[in-house]
Amino acid sequence: MRPGGKLRGHLRVPGDKSISHRAIMLGSLAKGLTRISGFLEGTDSLATLHALRRMGVVIEGPDAGRVSIRGVGMNGLRAPELPLDLGNSGTSMRLLSGLLAGQRFPVTLTGDASLCGRPMRRVTRPLTEMGADIQGTQAGTAPLHIRPVERLRGLTYRMPVASAQVKSSLLLAGLFAEGETCVTEPAPTRDHTERMLAGFGYQVRREGASACLTGGGELRACALDIPADISSAAFFLVGASITPGSELLLEHVGINPTRIGVINILREMGARIEVLNPRDVGGEPVADLRVGSARLRGIRIPEKQVPLAIDEFPALFVAAACAEGETRLTGAAELRVKESDRIQVMADGLATLGVKAQTTPDGIIIQGGPIQGGHVESHGDHRIAMAFAMAALRAQGKIVINDCANVNTSFPGFVSLASQAGLGISAPEAT
Ligand code: S3P
């Protein structure tokens, strides 16, 4: 990363990762042809696509974000010949665990070293309560071995952590269970599964903090236009905010209320973000976001925003490093079990760049100040790599970010899009 520069122009970041996974899963289980546009061609959502293909679903594409799925119906999946390798993708593993717990065949789910180090008991425990036969390692991690059972029973479950992946996993298992499955969350989390199930004609009852459905129904194929991923847009929201002279228009971004913590937090720090042309696209709210440079100030991040911005903290920590004063995050222990320990890895990288950051068990305290050049480690975590790329806009020297191949999990084409927007970025093997 060359230091300095500014971000200008208009751009559309790739499709939403969470919605892309769900579109493949529900389209595969539906009856009929589901046509998708705006699909994220990142290695995470492609892992889900390949997994469903290996279970006999005919999927055409992706071709410039277009995918067509010939749904096989609720009972049409077939046993894959080999274990399903889900790469780096936690969403694939947790959601597919639920979807596959009620099938008539055995299946093994595995992934890369990072994914096989992440906690899976949060899904295997409640799925076992539903009657599933699902075994992980002694440490509660993948590989997960799922064996067929006579039947699954609906479950009423109060989640101990605010996790959309757990909620979605149980709702997907609930489609194949007898009776009602009801999941209650301790704080609102992304609700794409509930919205999309409704779009596929499946009744989901939502009452306060609970989402409930009754097993045994069917999904009807539909057309889906996937918005740009606010989690990818977040890097540009931060990059433009921290750099004098920046002005960006981010087009067609998903602004589902369960995902907009990054906008709320940045605005509280003093950012200038405008939400333009809000509209509804297939049951998901979408808008264009205009962002310009601003003087940011440190804040205490409200804990209720944490699940709404859970993937955006690496970028927000860079904003905090560029803000005046101290930013304090609490109630975010979940960040330690993402693709990397995002509290520790960000603190280490910020320290390398001369920024004062003190970790706590469930958060971090960052003092805004000058950013120096240096070599930082992303530990194979896509969002850490992209966050430090944005830090270069305000750095006083060159920043080298190591281990960046996984940027392709969520943001293929990041290097060229970011460089078009004005970032001084080059990568030896970038696509
Ligand atoms: C996701 C939910 C979040 C998020 C992840 C995608 C999803 O995880 O961090 O990147 O698509 O449901 P948790 O639900 O485990 O917090």
Tab-separated table of C-alpha atoms and ligand atoms in Angstrom:
chain	number	residue	atom	x	y	z
A	1	MET	CA	0.000	0.000	0.000
A	2	ARG	CA	1.379	3.387	-1.005
A	3	PRO	CA	0.527	5.937	1.672
A	4	GLY	CA	-1.932	8.758	1.014
A	5	GLY	CA	-4.426	9.349	-1.785
A	6	LYS	CA	-8.156	9.886	-1.590
A	7	LEU	CA	-11.274	8.031	-2.715
A	8	ARG	CA	-13.547	9.479	-5.374
A	9	GLY	CA	-16.190	8.364	-7.835
A	10	HIS	CA	-19.027	5.874	-7.798
A	11	LEU	CA	-18.789	2.153	-7.446
A	12	ARG	CA	-20.786	-0.980	-6.809
A	13	VAL	CA	-19.177	-3.494	-4.493
A	14	PRO	CA	-19.928	-7.227	-4.985
A	15	GLY	CA	-23.108	-8.974	-3.854
A	16	ASP	CA	-24.077	-9.657	-0.280
A	17	LYS	CA	-22.364	-12.754	1.075
A	18	SER	CA	-25.031	-13.731	3.594
A	19	ILE	CA	-27.824	-13.405	1.043
A	20	SER	CA	-25.805	-15.259	-1.634
A	21	HIS	CA	-25.370	-18.323	0.613
A	22	ARG	CA	-29.052	-18.406	1.484
A	23	ALA	CA	-30.138	-17.950	-2.134
A	24	ILE	CA	-28.226	-21.083	-3.166
A	25	MET	CA	-29.544	-23.124	-0.248
A	26	LEU	CA	-33.208	-22.184	-0.570
A	27	GLY	CA	-33.124	-22.225	-4.390
A	28	SER	CA	-31.777	-25.785	-4.244
A	29	LEU	CA	-34.571	-26.973	-1.935
A	30	ALA	CA	-37.319	-25.194	-3.871
A	31	LYS	CA	-39.453	-26.636	-6.631
A	32	GLY	CA	-38.713	-25.026	-9.984
A	33	LEU	CA	-36.165	-22.667	-11.440
A	34	THR	CA	-34.697	-19.943	-9.239
A	35	ARG	CA	-32.892	-17.153	-11.074
A	36	ILE	CA	-30.410	-15.045	-9.141
A	37	SER	CA	-28.625	-11.850	-10.132
A	38	GLY	CA	-25.995	-10.037	-8.115
A	39	PHE	CA	-24.602	-13.304	-6.691
A	40	LEU	CA	-21.264	-12.907	-4.901
A	41	GLU	CA	-18.620	-14.869	-6.803
A	42	GLY	CA	-16.381	-15.066	-3.754
A	43	THR	CA	-14.887	-18.334	-2.571
A	44	ASP	CA	-17.190	-18.454	0.493
A	45	SER	CA	-20.491	-18.342	-1.401
A	46	LEU	CA	-18.975	-20.521	-4.134
A	47	ALA	CA	-18.239	-23.127	-1.441
A	48	THR	CA	-21.972	-23.293	-0.755
A	49	LEU	CA	-22.740	-23.463	-4.477
A	50	HIS	CA	-20.260	-26.311	-5.034
A	51	ALA	CA	-21.557	-28.190	-1.998
A	52	LEU	CA	-25.130	-28.160	-3.336
A	53	ARG	CA	-23.894	-29.190	-6.784
A	54	ARG	CA	-22.162	-32.175	-5.201
A	55	MET	CA	-25.513	-33.142	-3.733
A	56	GLY	CA	-27.057	-33.343	-7.171
A	57	VAL	CA	-28.464	-29.860	-7.736
A	58	VAL	CA	-28.024	-28.534	-11.258
A	59	ILE	CA	-26.757	-24.972	-10.986
A	60	GLU	CA	-25.822	-22.859	-14.002
A	61	GLY	CA	-23.328	-20.041	-13.591
A	62	PRO	CA	-22.180	-17.957	-11.961
A	63	ASP	CA	-21.810	-15.711	-14.949
A	64	ALA	CA	-21.412	-12.016	-14.100
A	65	GLY	CA	-23.420	-12.596	-10.940
A	66	ARG	CA	-26.164	-14.599	-12.657
A	67	VAL	CA	-26.994	-18.056	-11.338
A	68	SER	CA	-29.873	-20.392	-12.242
A	69	ILE	CA	-30.794	-23.209	-9.904
A	70	ARG	CA	-32.969	-26.166	-10.856
A	71	GLY	CA	-34.381	-26.808	-7.422
A	72	VAL	CA	-34.749	-30.461	-6.460
A	73	GLY	CA	-37.510	-29.996	-3.870
A	74	MET	CA	-37.340	-30.675	-0.143
A	75	ASN	CA	-36.436	-34.341	-0.522
A	76	GLY	CA	-34.349	-34.257	-3.686
A	77	LEU	CA	-30.785	-33.859	-2.393
A	78	ARG	CA	-28.458	-36.819	-2.928
A	79	ALA	CA	-25.508	-38.101	-0.899
A	80	PRO	CA	-22.223	-36.469	-1.951
A	81	GLU	CA	-19.419	-38.878	-2.787
A	82	LEU	CA	-16.821	-37.091	-0.692
A	83	PRO	CA	-16.733	-34.858	2.381
A	84	LEU	CA	-17.873	-31.324	1.551
A	85	ASP	CA	-14.945	-28.912	1.824
A	86	LEU	CA	-16.305	-25.497	2.772
A	87	GLY	CA	-12.969	-23.693	2.765
A	88	ASN	CA	-12.960	-20.639	5.014
A	89	SER	CA	-16.733	-20.265	5.195
A	90	GLY	CA	-18.361	-20.346	8.626
A	91	THR	CA	-21.757	-19.496	7.155
A	92	SER	CA	-21.619	-22.512	4.812
A	93	MET	CA	-20.685	-24.833	7.633
A	94	ARG	CA	-23.194	-23.643	10.208
A	95	LEU	CA	-26.154	-23.235	7.869
A	96	LEU	CA	-25.523	-26.484	5.996
A	97	SER	CA	-25.268	-28.377	9.317
A	98	GLY	CA	-28.880	-27.458	9.924
A	99	LEU	CA	-30.015	-28.034	6.357
A	100	LEU	CA	-28.360	-31.472	6.238
A	101	ALA	CA	-29.254	-32.718	9.739
A	102	GLY	CA	-32.617	-34.023	8.507
A	103	GLN	CA	-31.496	-35.663	5.226
A	104	ARG	CA	-31.636	-39.383	4.432
A	105	PHE	CA	-27.872	-39.715	3.846
A	106	PRO	CA	-24.621	-39.282	5.779
A	107	VAL	CA	-22.376	-36.326	5.031
A	108	THR	CA	-19.148	-34.855	6.391
A	109	LEU	CA	-18.471	-31.115	6.480
A	110	THR	CA	-14.916	-29.857	6.647
A	111	GLY	CA	-12.894	-26.741	5.837
A	112	ASP	CA	-9.555	-24.965	6.118
A	113	ALA	CA	-7.471	-24.621	9.286
A	114	SER	CA	-9.254	-21.413	10.370
A	115	LEU	CA	-12.738	-22.908	9.892
A	116	CYS	CA	-11.746	-26.152	11.640
A	117	GLY	CA	-10.669	-24.066	14.645
A	118	ARG	CA	-14.007	-22.268	15.066
A	119	PRO	CA	-16.683	-23.223	17.602
A	120	MET	CA	-19.401	-25.497	16.201
A	121	ARG	CA	-21.096	-26.646	19.429
A	122	ARG	CA	-23.312	-23.587	19.171
A	123	VAL	CA	-25.057	-25.418	16.305
A	124	THR	CA	-24.364	-29.097	17.058
A	125	ARG	CA	-25.848	-28.872	20.577
A	126	PRO	CA	-29.296	-27.547	19.655
A	127	LEU	CA	-29.379	-29.714	16.505
A	128	THR	CA	-28.722	-32.758	18.716
A	129	GLU	CA	-31.629	-31.633	20.897
A	130	MET	CA	-33.771	-31.777	17.745
A	131	GLY	CA	-32.740	-35.409	17.365
A	132	ALA	CA	-29.881	-34.964	14.879
A	133	ASP	CA	-26.836	-37.247	14.873
A	134	ILE	CA	-23.953	-34.842	14.381
A	135	GLN	CA	-20.433	-35.369	15.704
A	136	GLY	CA	-17.536	-32.921	15.750
A	137	THR	CA	-14.102	-33.210	17.338
A	138	GLN	CA	-13.506	-33.366	21.103
A	139	ALA	CA	-12.857	-29.643	20.956
A	140	GLY	CA	-16.307	-29.010	19.435
A	141	THR	CA	-14.927	-28.136	16.016
A	142	ALA	CA	-15.199	-29.418	12.425
A	143	PRO	CA	-14.978	-31.836	10.677
A	144	LEU	CA	-18.636	-32.521	11.413
A	145	HIS	CA	-20.034	-35.967	10.662
A	146	ILE	CA	-23.785	-35.996	10.116
A	147	ARG	CA	-25.688	-39.290	9.981
A	148	PRO	CA	-29.311	-39.792	8.993
A	149	VAL	CA	-31.876	-40.138	11.750
A	150	GLU	CA	-35.444	-41.423	11.778
A	151	ARG	CA	-36.852	-37.945	12.337
A	152	LEU	CA	-36.084	-34.471	13.688
A	153	ARG	CA	-38.314	-32.837	16.281
A	154	GLY	CA	-39.118	-29.142	16.305
A	155	LEU	CA	-37.341	-27.194	19.057
A	156	THR	CA	-38.017	-24.090	21.094
A	157	TYR	CA	-34.590	-22.565	21.636
A	158	ARG	CA	-33.314	-19.454	23.349
A	159	MET	CA	-29.875	-18.721	21.880
A	160	PRO	CA	-27.106	-17.974	24.383
A	161	VAL	CA	-25.242	-15.831	21.788
A	162	ALA	CA	-26.688	-13.362	19.291
A	163	SER	CA	-25.899	-15.369	16.157
A	164	ALA	CA	-27.689	-15.278	12.818
A	165	GLN	CA	-25.803	-18.388	11.792
A	166	VAL	CA	-27.188	-20.387	14.714
A	167	LYS	CA	-30.697	-18.992	14.192
A	168	SER	CA	-30.576	-19.812	10.481
A	169	SER	CA	-29.150	-23.279	11.037
A	170	LEU	CA	-32.005	-24.190	13.376
A	171	LEU	CA	-34.674	-22.714	11.099
A	172	LEU	CA	-33.270	-24.702	8.156
A	173	ALA	CA	-33.279	-27.892	10.257
A	174	GLY	CA	-36.802	-26.942	11.328
A	175	LEU	CA	-37.990	-27.199	7.704
A	176	PHE	CA	-37.363	-30.951	7.987
A	177	ALA	CA	-38.590	-31.385	11.576
A	178	GLU	CA	-41.916	-32.498	12.975
A	179	GLY	CA	-43.858	-29.636	14.494
A	180	GLU	CA	-42.748	-26.118	15.255
A	181	THR	CA	-39.209	-24.758	15.622
A	182	CYS	CA	-38.937	-21.448	17.440
A	183	VAL	CA	-35.675	-19.561	17.897
A	184	THR	CA	-35.355	-16.596	20.262
A	185	GLU	CA	-32.367	-14.261	20.036
A	186	PRO	CA	-30.843	-12.228	22.875
A	187	ALA	CA	-30.365	-9.251	20.508
A	188	PRO	CA	-31.461	-8.643	16.904
A	189	THR	CA	-29.249	-10.341	14.295
A	190	ARG	CA	-29.426	-10.334	10.504
A	191	ASP	CA	-32.780	-11.663	9.366
A	192	HIS	CA	-32.095	-12.608	5.739
A	193	THR	CA	-33.152	-16.228	6.296
A	194	GLU	CA	-36.557	-15.217	7.616
A	195	ARG	CA	-37.117	-12.715	4.802
A	196	MET	CA	-35.967	-15.096	2.099
A	197	LEU	CA	-38.037	-18.011	3.389
A	198	ALA	CA	-41.059	-15.741	3.104
A	199	GLY	CA	-39.972	-14.847	-0.459
A	200	PHE	CA	-39.913	-18.579	-1.300
A	201	GLY	CA	-43.475	-18.849	0.005
A	202	TYR	CA	-42.689	-20.452	3.370
A	203	GLN	CA	-44.560	-19.099	6.347
A	204	VAL	CA	-42.335	-17.737	9.120
A	205	ARG	CA	-43.972	-16.349	12.234
A	206	ARG	CA	-41.967	-13.485	13.731
A	207	GLU	CA	-42.922	-12.245	17.170
A	208	GLY	CA	-40.621	-9.926	19.077
A	209	ALA	CA	-37.246	-11.652	19.404
A	210	SER	CA	-38.520	-15.008	18.086
A	211	ALA	CA	-38.783	-16.564	14.647
A	212	CYS	CA	-40.880	-19.716	14.291
A	213	LEU	CA	-41.776	-22.109	11.497
A	214	THR	CA	-43.484	-25.458	11.131
A	215	GLY	CA	-41.706	-28.277	9.330
A	216	GLY	CA	-43.021	-30.231	6.392
A	217	GLY	CA	-43.849	-27.389	3.996
A	218	GLU	CA	-42.466	-26.606	0.560
A	219	LEU	CA	-40.463	-23.795	-1.040
A	220	ARG	CA	-41.491	-22.226	-4.349
A	221	ALA	CA	-38.756	-21.064	-6.731
A	222	CYS	CA	-38.453	-17.316	-7.248
A	223	ALA	CA	-36.283	-14.585	-8.758
A	224	LEU	CA	-33.731	-12.858	-6.527
A	225	ASP	CA	-31.726	-9.683	-7.097
A	226	ILE	CA	-28.969	-9.613	-4.483
A	227	PRO	CA	-27.864	-6.143	-3.331
A	228	ALA	CA	-24.246	-5.076	-2.854
A	229	ASP	CA	-22.798	-6.180	0.477
A	230	ILE	CA	-22.780	-3.463	3.132
A	231	SER	CA	-19.948	-5.372	4.808
A	232	SER	CA	-17.809	-4.774	1.702
A	233	ALA	CA	-19.075	-1.212	1.299
A	234	ALA	CA	-17.956	-0.622	4.900
A	235	PHE	CA	-14.275	-0.437	3.911
A	236	PHE	CA	-15.082	2.397	1.525
A	237	LEU	CA	-17.336	4.151	4.038
A	238	VAL	CA	-14.369	4.210	6.408
A	239	GLY	CA	-11.769	4.956	3.726
A	240	ALA	CA	-13.665	7.977	2.405
A	241	SER	CA	-14.522	9.224	5.901
A	242	ILE	CA	-10.902	9.283	7.099
A	243	THR	CA	-9.383	10.913	4.006
A	244	PRO	CA	-9.630	14.632	3.260
A	245	GLY	CA	-11.005	15.384	-0.192
A	246	SER	CA	-12.833	12.068	-0.548
A	247	GLU	CA	-16.352	11.706	-1.927
A	248	LEU	CA	-17.824	8.367	-2.973
A	249	LEU	CA	-21.180	7.075	-4.121
A	250	LEU	CA	-21.704	3.407	-3.263
A	251	GLU	CA	-24.494	1.999	-5.393
A	252	HIS	CA	-27.299	-0.468	-4.648
A	253	VAL	CA	-26.138	-1.333	-1.125
A	254	GLY	CA	-28.273	-3.551	1.112
A	255	ILE	CA	-29.383	-1.521	4.134
A	256	ASN	CA	-31.365	-4.141	6.022
A	257	PRO	CA	-31.880	-2.643	9.524
A	258	THR	CA	-30.086	-5.656	11.054
A	259	ARG	CA	-26.928	-4.767	9.093
A	260	ILE	CA	-26.562	-0.989	9.384
A	261	GLY	CA	-24.592	-0.775	12.621
A	262	VAL	CA	-21.594	0.478	10.645
A	263	ILE	CA	-23.569	3.491	9.389
A	264	ASN	CA	-24.977	4.208	12.854
A	265	ILE	CA	-21.564	3.965	14.537
A	266	LEU	CA	-19.703	6.011	11.910
A	267	ARG	CA	-22.379	8.707	12.037
A	268	GLU	CA	-22.056	8.865	15.805
A	269	MET	CA	-18.323	9.387	15.273
A	270	GLY	CA	-19.133	12.344	13.029
A	271	ALA	CA	-19.119	10.716	9.581
A	272	ARG	CA	-21.043	12.251	6.672
A	273	ILE	CA	-23.069	9.427	5.181
A	274	GLU	CA	-26.233	10.034	3.204
A	275	VAL	CA	-28.739	7.317	2.374
A	276	LEU	CA	-30.147	8.069	-1.087
A	277	ASN	CA	-33.042	6.510	-3.058
A	278	PRO	CA	-34.092	3.961	-0.453
A	279	ARG	CA	-36.068	1.197	-2.156
A	280	ASP	CA	-37.204	-2.381	-1.666
A	281	VAL	CA	-35.572	-5.085	-3.767
A	282	GLY	CA	-37.230	-8.478	-3.362
A	283	GLY	CA	-37.951	-7.991	0.321
A	284	GLU	CA	-34.588	-6.425	1.225
A	285	PRO	CA	-34.107	-2.662	1.666
A	286	VAL	CA	-31.512	-1.153	-0.676
A	287	ALA	CA	-30.084	2.372	-1.166
A	288	ASP	CA	-27.174	4.322	-2.621
A	289	LEU	CA	-24.783	5.648	0.002
A	290	ARG	CA	-22.950	8.921	-0.390
A	291	VAL	CA	-19.957	9.379	1.888
A	292	GLY	CA	-17.525	12.270	2.194
A	293	SER	CA	-14.515	12.944	4.366
A	294	ALA	CA	-15.207	14.106	7.914
A	295	ARG	CA	-13.494	14.804	11.202
A	296	LEU	CA	-14.169	11.731	13.277
A	297	ARG	CA	-14.215	11.667	17.064
A	298	GLY	CA	-13.756	8.720	19.401
A	299	ILE	CA	-16.891	7.306	21.035
A	300	ARG	CA	-18.089	4.589	23.348
A	301	ILE	CA	-19.686	2.160	20.903
A	302	PRO	CA	-23.216	1.308	22.088
A	303	GLU	CA	-23.405	-2.426	22.831
A	304	LYS	CA	-26.727	-2.741	21.071
A	305	GLN	CA	-25.000	-1.831	17.799
A	306	VAL	CA	-22.514	-4.710	18.125
A	307	PRO	CA	-24.535	-7.517	16.450
A	308	LEU	CA	-25.630	-5.020	13.776
A	309	ALA	CA	-22.006	-4.272	12.863
A	310	ILE	CA	-20.396	-7.576	13.775
A	311	ASP	CA	-18.375	-7.974	10.562
A	312	GLU	CA	-17.429	-4.310	10.269
A	313	PHE	CA	-15.240	-3.898	13.352
A	314	PRO	CA	-11.875	-4.310	11.598
A	315	ALA	CA	-12.824	-1.319	9.411
A	316	LEU	CA	-14.318	0.566	12.371
A	317	PHE	CA	-11.077	0.109	14.343
A	318	VAL	CA	-9.242	1.887	11.528
A	319	ALA	CA	-11.801	4.700	11.742
A	320	ALA	CA	-11.159	4.827	15.502
A	321	ALA	CA	-7.405	5.052	14.883
A	322	CYS	CA	-8.057	8.129	12.712
A	323	ALA	CA	-10.521	9.744	15.131
A	324	GLU	CA	-9.787	12.374	17.722
A	325	GLY	CA	-9.674	10.842	21.200
A	326	GLU	CA	-10.533	7.422	22.500
A	327	THR	CA	-12.922	4.799	21.122
A	328	ARG	CA	-14.100	2.047	23.424
A	329	LEU	CA	-15.750	-1.190	22.366
A	330	THR	CA	-17.321	-3.606	24.860
A	331	GLY	CA	-19.676	-6.580	24.536
A	332	ALA	CA	-17.938	-7.912	21.439
A	333	ALA	CA	-16.292	-11.168	22.613
A	334	GLU	CA	-17.701	-12.832	19.461
A	335	LEU	CA	-15.010	-11.013	17.468
A	336	ARG	CA	-12.465	-13.407	18.964
A	337	VAL	CA	-14.003	-16.413	17.167
A	338	LYS	CA	-14.379	-15.002	13.651
A	339	GLU	CA	-12.059	-15.920	10.741
A	340	SER	CA	-9.295	-14.769	13.128
A	341	ASP	CA	-9.297	-13.345	16.654
A	342	ARG	CA	-10.206	-9.919	15.306
A	343	ILE	CA	-9.578	-8.095	18.574
A	344	GLN	CA	-6.024	-9.406	18.971
A	345	VAL	CA	-5.066	-9.379	15.304
A	346	MET	CA	-6.285	-5.789	14.814
A	347	ALA	CA	-4.589	-4.645	18.037
A	348	ASP	CA	-1.292	-6.197	16.892
A	349	GLY	CA	-1.510	-4.596	13.456
A	350	LEU	CA	-2.466	-1.186	14.873
A	351	ALA	CA	0.432	-1.377	17.331
A	352	THR	CA	2.799	-2.104	14.431
A	353	LEU	CA	1.516	1.070	12.785
A	354	GLY	CA	2.122	3.090	15.962
A	355	VAL	CA	-1.503	3.291	17.102
A	356	LYS	CA	-2.260	2.717	20.789
A	357	ALA	CA	-4.741	-0.110	21.213
A	358	GLN	CA	-5.478	-1.976	24.408
A	359	THR	CA	-7.420	-5.220	24.243
A	360	THR	CA	-9.965	-6.429	26.797
A	361	PRO	CA	-11.663	-9.841	26.929
A	362	ASP	CA	-14.713	-8.487	25.076
A	363	GLY	CA	-13.444	-5.429	23.264
A	364	ILE	CA	-10.721	-2.875	22.684
A	365	ILE	CA	-9.771	0.706	23.541
A	366	ILE	CA	-8.164	2.642	20.695
A	367	GLN	CA	-6.496	6.064	20.919
A	368	GLY	CA	-6.689	8.031	17.711
A	369	GLY	CA	-3.333	9.264	16.429
A	370	PRO	CA	-0.895	9.260	13.542
A	371	ILE	CA	-0.492	6.051	11.511
A	372	GLN	CA	2.989	4.953	10.526
A	373	GLY	CA	4.030	2.546	7.814
A	374	GLY	CA	4.948	-1.069	8.552
A	375	HIS	CA	4.329	-4.745	7.865
A	376	VAL	CA	1.084	-6.151	9.247
A	377	GLU	CA	-0.237	-9.696	9.357
A	378	SER	CA	-3.810	-10.402	8.282
A	379	HIS	CA	-3.671	-14.036	9.483
A	380	GLY	CA	-5.602	-15.042	6.392
A	381	ASP	CA	-8.588	-12.950	7.479
A	382	HIS	CA	-10.130	-11.077	4.526
A	383	ARG	CA	-11.602	-8.259	6.582
A	384	ILE	CA	-8.370	-7.591	8.475
A	385	ALA	CA	-6.502	-7.293	5.170
A	386	MET	CA	-9.031	-4.853	3.665
A	387	ALA	CA	-9.219	-2.782	6.860
A	388	PHE	CA	-5.462	-2.217	6.871
A	389	ALA	CA	-5.571	-1.403	3.164
A	390	MET	CA	-7.810	1.566	4.069
A	391	ALA	CA	-5.429	2.608	6.865
A	392	ALA	CA	-2.848	3.387	4.176
A	393	LEU	CA	-4.918	6.411	3.118
A	394	ARG	CA	-3.796	8.105	6.310
A	395	ALA	CA	-0.409	6.435	6.786
A	396	GLN	CA	2.918	8.245	6.801
A	397	GLY	CA	4.772	5.366	5.137
A	398	LYS	CA	4.233	2.263	3.066
A	399	ILE	CA	2.100	-0.529	4.577
A	400	VAL	CA	2.682	-4.134	3.558
A	401	ILE	CA	-0.160	-6.535	4.381
A	402	ASN	CA	0.647	-10.240	4.391
A	403	ASP	CA	-1.488	-13.304	3.723
A	404	CYS	CA	-4.214	-11.620	1.658
A	405	ALA	CA	-5.449	-14.428	-0.625
A	406	ASN	CA	-8.644	-14.765	1.420
A	407	VAL	CA	-9.816	-11.321	0.348
A	408	ASN	CA	-11.338	-13.431	-2.424
A	409	THR	CA	-13.681	-15.113	0.054
A	410	SER	CA	-15.904	-12.047	0.218
A	411	PHE	CA	-14.556	-9.404	-2.155
A	412	PRO	CA	-13.183	-10.673	-5.473
A	413	GLY	CA	-11.791	-7.752	-7.463
A	414	PHE	CA	-11.059	-5.675	-4.360
A	415	VAL	CA	-7.638	-4.606	-5.609
A	416	SER	CA	-8.849	-3.257	-8.938
A	417	LEU	CA	-11.999	-1.618	-7.540
A	418	ALA	CA	-10.083	0.006	-4.683
A	419	SER	CA	-7.361	1.195	-7.000
A	420	GLN	CA	-9.938	2.689	-9.407
A	421	ALA	CA	-11.397	4.561	-6.454
A	422	GLY	CA	-7.967	5.992	-5.606
A	423	LEU	CA	-6.259	3.613	-3.185
A	424	GLY	CA	-2.523	3.141	-3.791
A	425	ILE	CA	-2.777	-0.623	-3.824
A	426	SER	CA	-0.922	-3.351	-5.644
A	427	ALA	CA	-0.887	-7.097	-5.068
A	428	PRO	CA	1.453	-9.652	-6.595
A	429	GLU	CA	-1.274	-12.074	-7.666
A	430	ALA	CA	-4.405	-9.998	-7.494
A	431	THR	CA	-7.290	-10.779	-9.794
B	1	S3P	C1	-23.490	-14.373	9.091
B	1	S3P	C2	-23.654	-14.115	10.426
B	1	S3P	C3	-22.601	-13.540	11.271
B	1	S3P	C4	-21.470	-12.938	10.441
B	1	S3P	C5	-21.066	-13.796	9.291
B	1	S3P	C6	-22.244	-14.067	8.377
B	1	S3P	C7	-24.612	-14.965	8.341
B	1	S3P	O1	-22.072	-14.548	12.084
B	1	S3P	O2	-20.351	-12.673	11.254
B	1	S3P	O3	-20.033	-13.191	8.541
B	1	S3P	O4	-24.591	-14.947	7.099
B	1	S3P	O5	-25.559	-15.453	8.990
B	1	S3P	P1	-22.741	-14.892	13.519
B	1	S3P	O6	-24.163	-15.095	13.272
B	1	S3P	O7	-22.054	-16.136	13.987
B	1	S3P	O8	-22.433	-13.696	14.382
